[in-house]
């Protein structure tokens, strides 16, 4: 997260200078990784603990650059009443080798300046307490200062970067697909409609800002298909919206989707290969970039689920592929009783998805070739008999169920006739076999971290009856 | 754009294999950059030109991986009536050194397969025509297949990646600030309100989906300030919205903003340095990653404006800084007559901004320390006399006017009392001096490319009366 332009070059230059020189500002992460002791160092951050002994004052400072705190060792004379848990401080001094096993470096303070005090009585986070996720969710403006949420947000940032890199490295053009749209991609769930606040106040016979009713996007697929007809490989990574009235731990009104579209596909396998590569590449990057942050989740947030071992299995083995037909057979032969009876022609429910994943050995499972009547118009007709299917694929993962959904798109004009004119145009002027998929980014984070509630893997959750901040 | 995982490794393996083997799929960009001739190559894309001579058939193929086309040389017997401008083709053959000066490599075709035909009569783009931007704007689903828009979208993709990298390399955490929000950051212009389509149909006495009225965000600043209090350095890069009823070439209803927030700032200079570094680093990356695409803009789209020379000057020289007081003096002494008379205490208009940039030698200009009464409540009071100012900064650039706006934020609780409770909380619990800025991404693209109309630098423009696709 901290690059070549960090403070280290400056520090090396400075280490040999006389002390009176201006101190070099270091992030906590840089200080912890320093190879050599150095004087004239300045670290800024928030106090995570204060321990005052007779001979020495210990502080732990965190500035969000890492999960680990920097230990500050000071003379007790530097203590002052504003130096409390949560206060913001600037410490100047000498970076020295630490005698403690837990850290390589510590800061021997020469001065401690309290930049901003913190009323610990009214501050909802308490020193050394492991607050439940439900509790800190009430404080959208302060929960990022807890260990769990700050780890989560660093992981989210690294995962975002890793996903962008994956696509850029593989020759995909990134497209900002629009948020406001005049069509409703696939009739997927309830939509949010947009009006100017002026329109919203009026009632009958309105003229719309965009002349037509406008909605928040539910998917960038149509816009990506446009672009795949020019760039061959494209992706988008942005917010999508559902107005579903749900308080469940699986749904949000605003969430992030990674979507890709590929022209000149030869089979569904092309799409599935990208899904698998994306998952494995991004996850390996996250694991190597923030092992401590991921470790916190695997150790404290999802220990019973054995997320760590399961994740290693997922990364090591090839994902499994079964057809929808096979899936229904497996479910029918299951000893388990389902709330919804499995039957050919019916959609798979979460209980079914979880069973299939378990049946296949707790690894990710591609289910392919769904019934024609279950899926939207744009999916490619397999023209098979007796059971009519389309070239659709869902990726099911342990603990979550559906993580990605994709399909080959119907590129043949006659199959699409009587549909949207612009969608048809794309098939008229140099149409090519293509396909794509979407991956729910929050579900991805839940999957690799074992986080149970989707509200804990997004900075500011929006759901029915709640739009805090 | 095309990385190490591209077809080249495969090609090397394959070049020595017998011809009967499966052909290796190459992107046009990879084929053009090949170092060695190779057989058994397959290229897929869209036909940009067909020239049939007695002895030989020439095609130009483009697949969106580069501005340049790949020349295909074939025996006239391979021609067929579907092989027209705009059709999608798959060509297999041998990659050979080209005798032409314009390209290193060309493809000697063994087979040409028309994957999707194109009715050139109804296709709105025509072979070898340079369509005006106004014309192609009518076809949001096809304009990406013109040279100009495909160059623009590749540049946009690279600029997006460069901006993400800049911040990641400098230790910033990326935050997805919310799109739907219950507050209106700074009362900036007209807002879009959100309702479920169900609510929109009803009239009186509604209950809101989120319990409170909800809007599309105009800025992620407040949410970034929350996060800067935990991570020190944070950024966001996402869509923002204004419901301004404008048809101008400067405004969109949906546009992208890059925003950053920095804790422990020592002066406005900290913020300005980041703006300047961001602009220069991102622009240098774009120039080195897609020189041909940028070249097309500088040569054909904005030649009169000498954007290329101006850009070189901008990258070479330190940005200029003047105070608002100085700016007003310069404007008062100008020989030019302004529509709006310059006066201390009034906001700078676009005509003023352009004059200031010109006056300073057509380089980017920081204007700092604006009147207290002109700026929103969260900007830091300079407590100066007799002219009361705040620590605000605008970055003005040639051809555009304001590109970035930022400020130190007021971190002192007493200065903010009687404001939003949550905003105050941030000042109560370890408050630190901080500041931040926003940069309009479309304006940035207009600036470096010399593109006149903002609608041409975004994939799917949304503005009043228009929400196509």
PDB file of C-alpha atoms in Angstrom, chain A residues 43-44 59 103 107 135 169 174 185 188 222 238 271 334 342 349 358 366 412 414 432 451:
ATOM      1  CA  UNK A  43       5.007   9.768  13.426  1.00  0.00           C
ATOM      2  CA  UNK A  44       1.388  10.947  13.516  1.00  0.00           C
ATOM      3  CA  UNK A  59       1.824   4.251  23.866  1.00  0.00           C
ATOM      4  CA  UNK A 103       7.791  -5.964  16.847  1.00  0.00           C
ATOM      5  CA  UNK A 107       9.882   4.845  18.683  1.00  0.00           C
ATOM      6  CA  UNK A 135     -22.476  -2.543  17.932  1.00  0.00           C
ATOM      7  CA  UNK A 169      -2.993  -6.902 -17.413  1.00  0.00           C
ATOM      8  CA  UNK A 174     -12.173  -0.335 -18.434  1.00  0.00           C
ATOM      9  CA  UNK A 185     -31.570  -4.381 -18.196  1.00  0.00           C
ATOM     10  CA  UNK A 188     -34.160  -7.667 -12.213  1.00  0.00           C
ATOM     11  CA  UNK A 222     -25.968  -3.874 -22.019  1.00  0.00           C
ATOM     12  CA  UNK A 238     -19.077   0.116 -10.116  1.00  0.00           C
ATOM     13  CA  UNK A 271     -16.175 -17.163 -19.686  1.00  0.00           C
ATOM     14  CA  UNK A 334     -30.021 -35.933  -1.469  1.00  0.00           C
ATOM     15  CA  UNK A 342     -35.800 -29.568  -6.294  1.00  0.00           C
ATOM     16  CA  UNK A 349     -32.433 -21.673  -4.142  1.00  0.00           C
ATOM     17  CA  UNK A 358     -20.945 -29.290  -0.012  1.00  0.00           C
ATOM     18  CA  UNK A 366     -19.889 -23.932 -11.952  1.00  0.00           C
ATOM     19  CA  UNK A 412     -27.850 -14.371 -33.901  1.00  0.00           C
ATOM     20  CA  UNK A 414     -33.215 -13.957 -35.957  1.00  0.00           C
ATOM     21  CA  UNK A 432     -19.795 -11.826 -33.030  1.00  0.00           C
ATOM     22  CA  UNK A 451     -17.825 -12.280   6.994  1.00  0.00           C
TER      23      UNK A 451
END
